[in-house]
Coordinates of C-alpha atoms and ligand atoms in Angstrom, one line a residue:
M1 CA 73.0 43.2 169.2
S2 CA 75.4 43.0 171.7
L3 CA 74.6 39.8 173.8
D4 CA 73.7 37.4 170.7
A5 CA 77.6 37.8 169.4
V6 CA 78.9 37.2 173.4
L7 CA 76.9 34.4 173.5
A8 CA 77.5 32.6 170.5
R9 CA 81.4 33.7 171.5
I10 CA 80.4 31.7 174.9
D11 CA 79.4 28.5 172.4
S12 CA 82.2 28.4 170.5
D13 CA 84.5 29.1 173.5
L14 CA 83.1 26.0 175.4
P15 CA 85.5 23.5 175.0
A16 CA 88.1 26.3 176.2
A17 CA 86.3 27.1 179.2
T18 CA 85.7 24.1 180.5
D19 CA 89.4 23.0 180.4
R20 CA 90.1 26.0 182.4
L21 CA 88.2 24.7 184.8
L22 CA 89.5 21.2 184.5
E23 CA 93.1 22.9 185.6
L24 CA 91.5 24.9 188.6
L25 CA 90.0 21.8 190.0
R26 CA 93.1 19.5 189.6
I27 CA 94.4 21.9 192.8
Q28 CA 93.8 20.2 196.2
S29 CA 92.0 23.2 198.0
I30 CA 90.5 21.1 201.2
S31 CA 90.5 24.2 203.4
T32 CA 89.4 22.0 206.4
D33 CA 92.7 20.4 206.4
P34 CA 95.7 22.0 207.4
A35 CA 97.7 19.5 204.8
Y36 CA 96.5 21.1 202.5
K37 CA 97.1 24.9 203.0
A38 CA 99.6 25.2 199.8
A39 CA 97.0 24.0 197.9
C40 CA 94.9 26.7 198.7
D41 CA 96.6 28.8 198.6
K42 CA 98.0 27.9 194.4
A43 CA 94.4 27.7 193.7
A44 CA 94.3 31.5 194.8
D45 CA 97.3 31.9 192.7
W46 CA 96.5 30.4 189.6
L47 CA 92.5 32.9 190.3
V48 CA 94.9 36.3 190.6
A49 CA 96.6 34.9 186.9
D50 CA 92.8 34.0 185.5
L51 CA 91.7 37.6 186.2
Q52 CA 94.2 39.4 185.4
S53 CA 94.3 37.9 182.1
L54 CA 90.6 39.5 181.9
G55 CA 91.8 43.1 182.2
V56 CA 91.2 42.6 186.5
S57 CA 92.9 44.2 188.6
A58 CA 93.9 40.7 191.1
E59 CA 95.9 40.5 194.2
K60 CA 95.6 37.2 196.7
R61 CA 95.5 38.9 199.7
A62 CA 96.7 37.3 203.2
T63 CA 94.5 36.0 205.5
P64 CA 95.0 34.3 209.2
G65 CA 93.3 31.0 206.9
H66 CA 93.7 30.8 203.1
P67 CA 93.8 33.9 201.3
M68 CA 90.9 35.6 199.3
V69 CA 91.1 37.0 195.7
V70 CA 90.0 40.7 195.8
G71 CA 89.2 42.4 191.9
H72 CA 88.0 45.2 190.4
V73 CA 88.0 46.0 186.5
D74 CA 86.5 49.2 186.3
G75 CA 83.1 50.0 183.6
P76 CA 79.2 52.6 183.6
G77 CA 77.7 51.5 185.9
P78 CA 76.1 49.5 188.5
H79 CA 78.9 48.6 190.0
V80 CA 78.9 44.8 191.2
L81 CA 80.8 42.9 193.4
F82 CA 80.3 39.3 192.5
Y83 CA 81.7 36.0 195.5
G84 CA 82.3 32.5 195.2
H85 CA 84.5 30.1 197.1
Y86 CA 87.5 28.2 195.7
D87 CA 88.2 25.8 198.3
V88 CA 86.7 22.2 198.5
Q89 CA 85.6 19.5 201.3
P90 CA 87.4 16.8 202.0
V91 CA 87.0 13.9 200.0
D92 CA 86.8 11.1 201.8
P93 CA 85.3 8.1 201.6
L94 CA 87.9 8.4 199.0
N95 CA 87.3 4.3 198.0
L96 CA 84.0 5.4 197.1
W97 CA 85.2 7.9 193.9
N98 CA 85.4 6.1 190.8
R99 CA 87.9 8.3 189.8
D100 CA 90.6 10.3 191.3
P101 CA 88.7 13.8 192.9
F102 CA 91.6 15.4 191.7
D103 CA 92.0 14.5 188.5
P104 CA 88.9 15.8 187.0
A105 CA 87.3 14.8 183.1
I106 CA 84.3 15.3 181.2
E107 CA 82.3 11.9 181.1
E108 CA 79.2 11.2 179.2
T109 CA 76.7 9.8 181.1
A110 CA 73.3 8.7 180.7
K111 CA 71.8 12.0 181.2
G112 CA 74.3 13.3 179.2
K113 CA 78.4 14.8 179.4
V114 CA 79.2 16.0 183.2
I115 CA 82.5 17.5 184.4
R116 CA 83.6 15.0 187.7
G117 CA 86.0 15.9 189.7
R118 CA 86.1 17.8 194.0
G119 CA 84.4 21.0 193.3
A120 CA 83.3 20.6 190.1
S121 CA 79.8 21.6 191.4
D122 CA 80.9 23.0 194.7
D123 CA 82.1 25.9 194.2
K124 CA 84.6 26.1 191.1
G125 CA 82.4 25.4 187.9
Q126 CA 80.2 27.9 189.6
L127 CA 82.5 30.7 190.4
M128 CA 83.9 29.9 186.3
T129 CA 80.8 30.1 185.0
F130 CA 80.6 34.3 186.0
I131 CA 84.5 34.8 184.9
E132 CA 84.0 32.5 181.6
A133 CA 80.8 34.9 181.3
C134 CA 82.9 37.5 182.0
R135 CA 85.5 36.6 179.4
A136 CA 83.4 36.2 176.9
W137 CA 81.6 39.7 177.0
K138 CA 85.4 41.5 177.4
A139 CA 86.5 39.5 174.0
E140 CA 84.0 40.5 172.2
H141 CA 83.3 43.9 173.2
G142 CA 86.9 44.6 174.7
S143 CA 85.2 46.6 177.8
L144 CA 82.8 44.6 180.6
P145 CA 79.3 45.9 180.4
C146 CA 79.5 47.0 184.8
K147 CA 81.6 47.7 187.4
I148 CA 83.3 44.8 188.7
T149 CA 85.0 43.5 192.6
F150 CA 85.1 39.9 192.3
F151 CA 85.8 38.9 195.9
L152 CA 86.6 34.6 196.0
E153 CA 86.9 33.1 199.3
G154 CA 89.0 30.2 200.2
E155 CA 87.4 29.3 203.7
E156 CA 83.4 29.1 202.8
E157 CA 83.7 25.5 203.5
S158 CA 85.5 25.3 206.8
G159 CA 82.9 28.2 207.8
S160 CA 84.8 31.6 206.6
P161 CA 86.4 32.2 210.5
S162 CA 88.6 35.2 208.8
L163 CA 85.3 36.8 206.5
V164 CA 84.0 38.7 208.6
P165 CA 86.8 40.7 209.8
F166 CA 88.2 40.6 206.5
M167 CA 85.2 42.9 205.4
K168 CA 85.2 45.0 208.1
E169 CA 88.7 45.4 207.7
N170 CA 88.2 46.4 204.4
A171 CA 84.5 47.3 203.9
D172 CA 85.1 50.8 201.5
E173 CA 86.6 49.2 199.0
L174 CA 84.7 45.9 199.3
K175 CA 81.4 48.0 199.2
A176 CA 78.7 47.8 195.8
E177 CA 75.6 48.6 194.7
I178 CA 74.2 44.6 194.9
A179 CA 76.1 41.0 195.7
L180 CA 76.0 38.2 193.3
I181 CA 76.8 35.0 194.6
C182 CA 77.0 32.0 192.8
D183 CA 76.5 28.6 195.4
T184 CA 73.3 27.5 194.8
G185 CA 71.4 25.8 192.8
L186 CA 68.7 25.1 190.3
F187 CA 64.9 24.8 191.4
Q188 CA 64.3 21.4 188.9
S189 CA 67.1 20.9 186.7
K190 CA 65.1 23.2 183.9
T191 CA 64.1 25.7 186.2
P192 CA 66.4 28.8 188.0
A193 CA 65.9 29.7 191.0
I194 CA 67.2 32.9 192.8
M195 CA 67.0 32.3 196.3
T196 CA 65.7 34.4 198.7
M197 CA 66.0 33.1 201.9
L198 CA 68.8 30.5 203.0
R199 CA 69.6 28.4 206.3
G200 CA 71.5 29.3 209.5
L201 CA 73.9 27.3 210.5
L202 CA 75.4 25.7 214.5
G203 CA 77.7 23.1 215.0
E204 CA 78.6 22.1 217.6
E205 CA 80.6 19.2 219.1
M206 CA 80.8 17.1 221.9
T207 CA 82.6 14.1 224.0
I208 CA 80.8 12.2 226.9
T209 CA 83.2 10.4 229.5
G210 CA 83.0 8.5 231.8
P211 CA 85.8 5.5 232.9
D212 CA 88.9 7.6 233.2
K213 CA 89.9 4.8 230.4
D214 CA 89.2 2.0 228.6
L215 CA 87.8 -0.9 230.3
H216 CA 87.2 -4.8 229.5
S217 CA 83.4 -5.3 229.1
G218 CA 83.3 -8.7 230.8
M219 CA 85.5 -7.5 233.5
Y220 CA 83.5 -3.8 234.3
G221 CA 80.1 -4.4 232.4
G222 CA 77.4 -4.2 234.2
I223 CA 79.3 -2.6 237.0
A224 CA 80.7 0.6 234.8
M225 CA 79.0 3.6 233.0
N226 CA 79.2 3.7 229.4
P227 CA 79.7 7.0 228.0
A228 CA 78.5 5.0 224.1
R229 CA 75.8 4.2 226.2
V230 CA 75.4 7.8 227.6
L231 CA 75.0 9.4 224.2
T232 CA 73.2 7.7 222.3
K233 CA 70.0 8.0 224.9
I234 CA 70.8 11.0 225.0
L235 CA 71.0 12.4 221.0
G236 CA 68.0 9.4 221.1
G237 CA 65.8 12.1 222.4
L238 CA 66.8 15.1 220.1
F239 CA 63.2 14.1 218.4
D240 CA 59.5 13.4 219.9
D241 CA 57.8 10.7 217.6
N242 CA 56.3 13.2 215.2
G243 CA 59.7 15.0 214.4
V244 CA 59.5 18.0 217.0
I245 CA 63.4 18.6 217.9
Q246 CA 63.6 18.3 221.9
V247 CA 65.6 21.2 222.5
P248 CA 64.1 23.5 224.9
E249 CA 63.1 26.8 223.3
L250 CA 64.8 25.8 220.0
Y251 CA 61.7 27.1 217.9
E252 CA 61.4 30.3 219.1
G253 CA 62.0 33.1 216.0
V254 CA 60.9 30.3 213.9
P255 CA 58.3 32.7 211.5
E256 CA 55.1 30.8 210.5
L257 CA 55.2 31.3 206.4
S258 CA 52.8 34.0 205.1
D259 CA 49.9 32.5 202.9
E260 CA 51.6 34.2 200.0
I261 CA 54.5 32.8 200.1
K262 CA 52.6 29.5 201.4
A263 CA 50.7 29.4 197.4
Q264 CA 53.3 30.4 195.7
W265 CA 56.1 27.8 197.0
A266 CA 52.8 24.6 196.4
G267 CA 52.6 26.5 192.7
L268 CA 56.1 25.4 192.1
G269 CA 54.9 21.9 192.3
F270 CA 57.8 20.0 194.4
D271 CA 58.4 16.7 193.4
A272 CA 58.9 15.2 197.4
E273 CA 58.7 12.2 196.0
G274 CA 61.1 12.5 193.3
F275 CA 63.5 14.6 195.0
L276 CA 63.4 11.3 197.9
G277 CA 63.2 8.7 195.1
D278 CA 66.5 9.6 193.7
V279 CA 68.6 8.9 197.0
G280 CA 67.2 5.8 197.9
L281 CA 64.1 7.3 200.1
S282 CA 60.9 7.8 199.9
V283 CA 58.5 9.2 203.0
P284 CA 59.9 12.4 204.2
A285 CA 61.2 12.5 207.5
G286 CA 60.6 15.7 209.0
E287 CA 57.9 17.6 211.8
S288 CA 54.5 15.4 210.4
H289 CA 52.9 19.2 210.0
V290 CA 55.0 20.8 208.1
T291 CA 55.0 20.3 203.7
P292 CA 58.4 18.7 202.3
L293 CA 59.7 22.0 200.6
E294 CA 59.2 23.8 204.0
M295 CA 61.3 21.2 205.6
I296 CA 63.9 22.1 203.4
W297 CA 63.4 25.8 203.3
A298 CA 61.9 26.9 206.4
R299 CA 62.3 25.1 209.1
P300 CA 65.1 24.3 211.6
T301 CA 67.2 21.0 211.6
A302 CA 69.2 19.2 214.5
E303 CA 71.5 16.6 212.8
I304 CA 73.4 13.5 214.1
N305 CA 76.4 14.7 211.3
G306 CA 79.1 11.9 213.1
I307 CA 78.6 10.2 215.7
W308 CA 82.0 7.5 217.3
S309 CA 83.0 5.7 220.3
G310 CA 84.7 2.6 221.1
Y311 CA 86.6 0.4 218.8
T312 CA 84.7 0.8 214.9
G313 CA 87.8 -1.4 213.5
D314 CA 87.7 -4.2 211.8
G315 CA 87.3 -7.2 213.8
F316 CA 85.6 -7.0 217.2
K317 CA 87.2 -6.1 220.7
T318 CA 84.9 -6.2 223.9
V319 CA 85.7 -2.9 225.0
L320 CA 83.6 -0.4 227.5
P321 CA 85.0 2.7 225.9
S322 CA 86.1 5.9 228.1
E323 CA 85.2 8.7 225.9
A324 CA 81.6 8.7 223.0
H325 CA 82.1 11.6 221.1
A326 CA 79.5 13.7 218.3
K327 CA 79.7 15.9 216.0
I328 CA 75.8 17.6 215.7
S329 CA 74.4 20.4 213.8
F330 CA 71.5 22.8 213.9
R331 CA 69.9 24.7 210.9
L332 CA 68.3 28.1 211.9
V333 CA 66.1 29.8 209.6
G334 CA 64.2 32.7 210.5
T335 CA 65.7 34.3 213.9
Q336 CA 66.7 31.3 215.2
D337 CA 69.7 32.7 217.7
P338 CA 72.6 30.9 217.0
E339 CA 74.2 31.7 220.8
A340 CA 70.6 30.9 222.7
I341 CA 70.7 27.4 220.5
R342 CA 74.4 26.6 222.0
K343 CA 73.6 27.4 225.5
N344 CA 70.2 25.7 225.5
F345 CA 71.7 22.4 223.9
R346 CA 74.5 22.5 226.1
A347 CA 72.3 22.8 229.4
W348 CA 69.5 19.9 227.8
V349 CA 72.2 18.0 227.2
E350 CA 74.2 18.6 230.6
A351 CA 70.8 17.8 232.8
Q352 CA 70.5 14.1 231.5
L353 CA 73.7 13.3 232.4
P354 CA 74.6 10.3 235.0
A355 CA 77.4 10.4 238.1
D356 CA 80.4 9.8 236.8
C357 CA 79.7 10.8 233.3
K358 CA 81.6 14.5 231.6
V359 CA 81.2 16.3 228.8
A360 CA 83.7 18.2 226.9
W361 CA 82.6 20.8 224.0
K362 CA 83.7 22.7 221.3
D363 CA 82.4 25.5 219.1
H364 CA 82.1 24.8 215.3
S365 CA 80.2 26.9 212.7
C366 CA 77.6 29.6 213.8
S367 CA 75.7 31.7 211.5
P368 CA 71.8 33.1 211.9
A369 CA 69.6 32.6 208.8
S370 CA 69.2 35.2 206.4
Q371 CA 66.3 36.6 204.2
M372 CA 67.3 38.8 200.7
S373 CA 65.3 41.7 199.8
T374 CA 64.1 41.1 196.2
E375 CA 63.4 45.2 195.7
H376 CA 65.9 45.9 193.9
P377 CA 65.9 46.1 190.4
A378 CA 68.4 44.0 189.2
F379 CA 66.5 41.0 191.2
E380 CA 63.8 41.5 188.2
A381 CA 65.9 42.0 185.4
A382 CA 67.9 38.9 186.1
R383 CA 64.6 36.2 186.6
K384 CA 63.5 38.0 182.8
A385 CA 66.9 37.1 181.6
L386 CA 67.4 33.8 183.2
S387 CA 64.1 33.5 181.7
D388 CA 65.2 34.0 179.2
E389 CA 67.6 31.2 178.8
W390 CA 66.0 28.4 180.4
P391 CA 62.8 26.2 179.6
D392 CA 60.6 27.4 182.7
P393 CA 60.7 31.1 183.2
A394 CA 62.6 31.7 187.2
A395 CA 61.2 31.2 190.8
Y396 CA 61.6 32.5 193.5
A397 CA 62.7 29.8 196.2
G398 CA 64.4 29.1 199.3
C399 CA 67.6 27.1 200.0
G400 CA 68.2 25.0 202.8
G401 CA 72.0 25.3 202.4
S402 CA 74.2 27.9 204.2
I403 CA 76.3 30.8 203.0
P404 CA 76.6 32.9 205.9
I405 CA 78.7 36.2 203.4
A406 CA 74.8 36.3 201.8
G407 CA 73.4 37.4 205.5
Y408 CA 76.7 39.4 206.1
F409 CA 76.4 41.3 203.1
K410 CA 73.4 43.3 204.5
T411 CA 74.7 43.4 207.7
I412 CA 78.2 44.7 207.2
L413 CA 78.0 46.1 204.2
D414 CA 74.2 47.2 204.0
M415 CA 74.4 45.8 200.4
D416 CA 71.3 43.4 199.7
A417 CA 72.6 40.2 197.7
M418 CA 71.1 38.1 194.6
L419 CA 71.5 34.2 195.1
V420 CA 71.9 32.1 191.6
G421 CA 73.5 29.5 190.8
W422 CA 73.4 26.1 188.2
G423 CA 74.1 23.5 190.2
K424 CA 71.6 19.8 190.2
D425 CA 69.9 18.1 193.2
D426 CA 72.5 15.6 192.2
D427 CA 75.4 17.1 191.4
Q428 CA 77.6 14.9 195.2
I429 CA 78.4 18.2 196.1
H430 CA 80.4 17.3 199.4
S431 CA 79.9 13.5 198.8
P432 CA 81.8 11.0 196.6
N433 CA 81.5 11.5 193.3
E434 CA 80.9 15.6 192.6
K435 CA 80.0 16.0 189.0
Y436 CA 79.1 19.5 187.8
D437 CA 76.7 18.7 184.3
L438 CA 78.5 20.3 181.3
E439 CA 74.9 21.6 180.7
S440 CA 75.0 23.9 183.3
Y441 CA 78.7 25.2 182.9
H442 CA 77.2 26.1 179.7
M443 CA 74.4 27.7 180.7
G444 CA 76.0 29.2 183.4
I445 CA 78.0 31.7 181.3
R446 CA 75.3 32.2 179.2
S447 CA 72.7 33.3 181.8
W448 CA 75.0 35.5 183.9
A449 CA 76.3 36.8 180.3
R450 CA 72.0 37.4 179.9
I451 CA 71.9 39.0 184.0
L452 CA 75.0 41.4 183.2
D453 CA 73.5 42.7 180.0
A454 CA 69.9 42.8 181.5
I455 CA 71.1 44.8 185.1
S456 CA 73.8 47.3 182.7
S457 CA 71.4 48.4 180.6
Ligands
BES1 N1 77.5 26.1 198.0 C1 76.8 25.2 199.5 C2 75.4 26.0 200.3 C3 74.2 25.0 199.7 C4 74.8 23.6 199.7 C5 73.5 26.0 198.4 C6 73.0 23.0 199.4 C7 72.3 25.4 197.7 C8 72.5 23.9 198.1 C9 77.9 25.4 200.3 O1 79.5 25.3 200.2 C10 78.0 24.8 202.1 O2 78.1 23.7 201.8 N2 77.8 25.8 203.2 C11 78.0 25.2 204.2 C12 77.6 26.1 205.4 C13 78.9 26.3 205.5 C14 79.1 27.3 207.1 C15 80.2 24.9 206.2 C16 76.7 24.1 204.2 O3 75.6 24.8 204.2 O4 76.4 23.2 204.7
ZN2 ZN1 79.4 26.1 198.0

């Protein structure tokens, strides 16, 4: 059978496929930091060359930010688009890494072999699983099983500023029957997942100012208002004692889950204790009336991602700071409107400012939640194909993270998107010592071969 030959080739080619991924991982494509602009360009060039070696007509396409990589290869039906991102998160704090984040290697761990390095899981390792599946298919059959458009982005980790204009300008070229996105994880280490819900994201940055200069806290302490005190008081009021977010109208558009979804999720047997236990915690911190899985997949959040003011260096300085800053993000679900929440959050903060204090705002990412339709026959075909590869059958699942493009495929190109991926909860994406299990890489490549086979026949 043709699939068996492809799977056998994937198995025998795994060391070479891993070397190709290691090469891509050495490129420091941090999108959010302008210092790495040339590296982002280099990663795009590397992918163009890699796709061309498969017979894909691939090009680097300029944007006002980092380039896109777009490639096409003809084949029988259906026409699918594959999306992944080649940019990675910053590596700091660097001192917590056990190796240079851009000098990746295969490491032996108690749980098996892992590919260690920034981007190993999010998302270079994942996007390479698809490309390597195509490589094995091509090597075995001389051509690919279906018509494929490759669309690889270099700004996903910094909010995809160039994405929407690029999709609109190139709509005819990008339009396919269905989008395949590899930027999510397994449900559990032996259970693959097709993600049907993604949370949206709203990022806000605030600076509260008080005195017009830093002050001596002995000379002015007591009489002068301290902006750090104002900031912490306001942010301290973000939640009530039951974990409910206090920003007015924030829960507008948050849907009640249907009984059907509740039952399906309950059937997944999510191990909340283990999930929290793996990161040194034990008690869910969300709304007290909500189940743990719903907290991650189906409820909004407000998180303080960064907070700073005054003197934070070594030693001690008795300063009364003139400014206090915070970066805050909200994860959104259902039809929550990011712009309305931005407006309400700002008004809520401003109403609490005491005399002499001001707040300045900076916008960060903003994308609504998205809900995938699973009606396209590719979904059931993929679910069966995944269940053949993995020990447990594939599950339809939610996803707490945000991948703004998933919604844009629907709204801009009128395409459904299917989200599958092989990341694990302990991959430490966005953190020091990011890794991708060699098993994720290997079974991920095999899974894509099976999916391509299932949707093409
Ligand atoms: N691959 C992640 C999304 C993800 C996270 C999927 C966790 C599954 C589990 C993606 O690259 C990402 O991190 N997205 C950002 C959004 C972006 C707008 C900064 C996120 O979710 O924070
Ligand atoms: Zn990602």
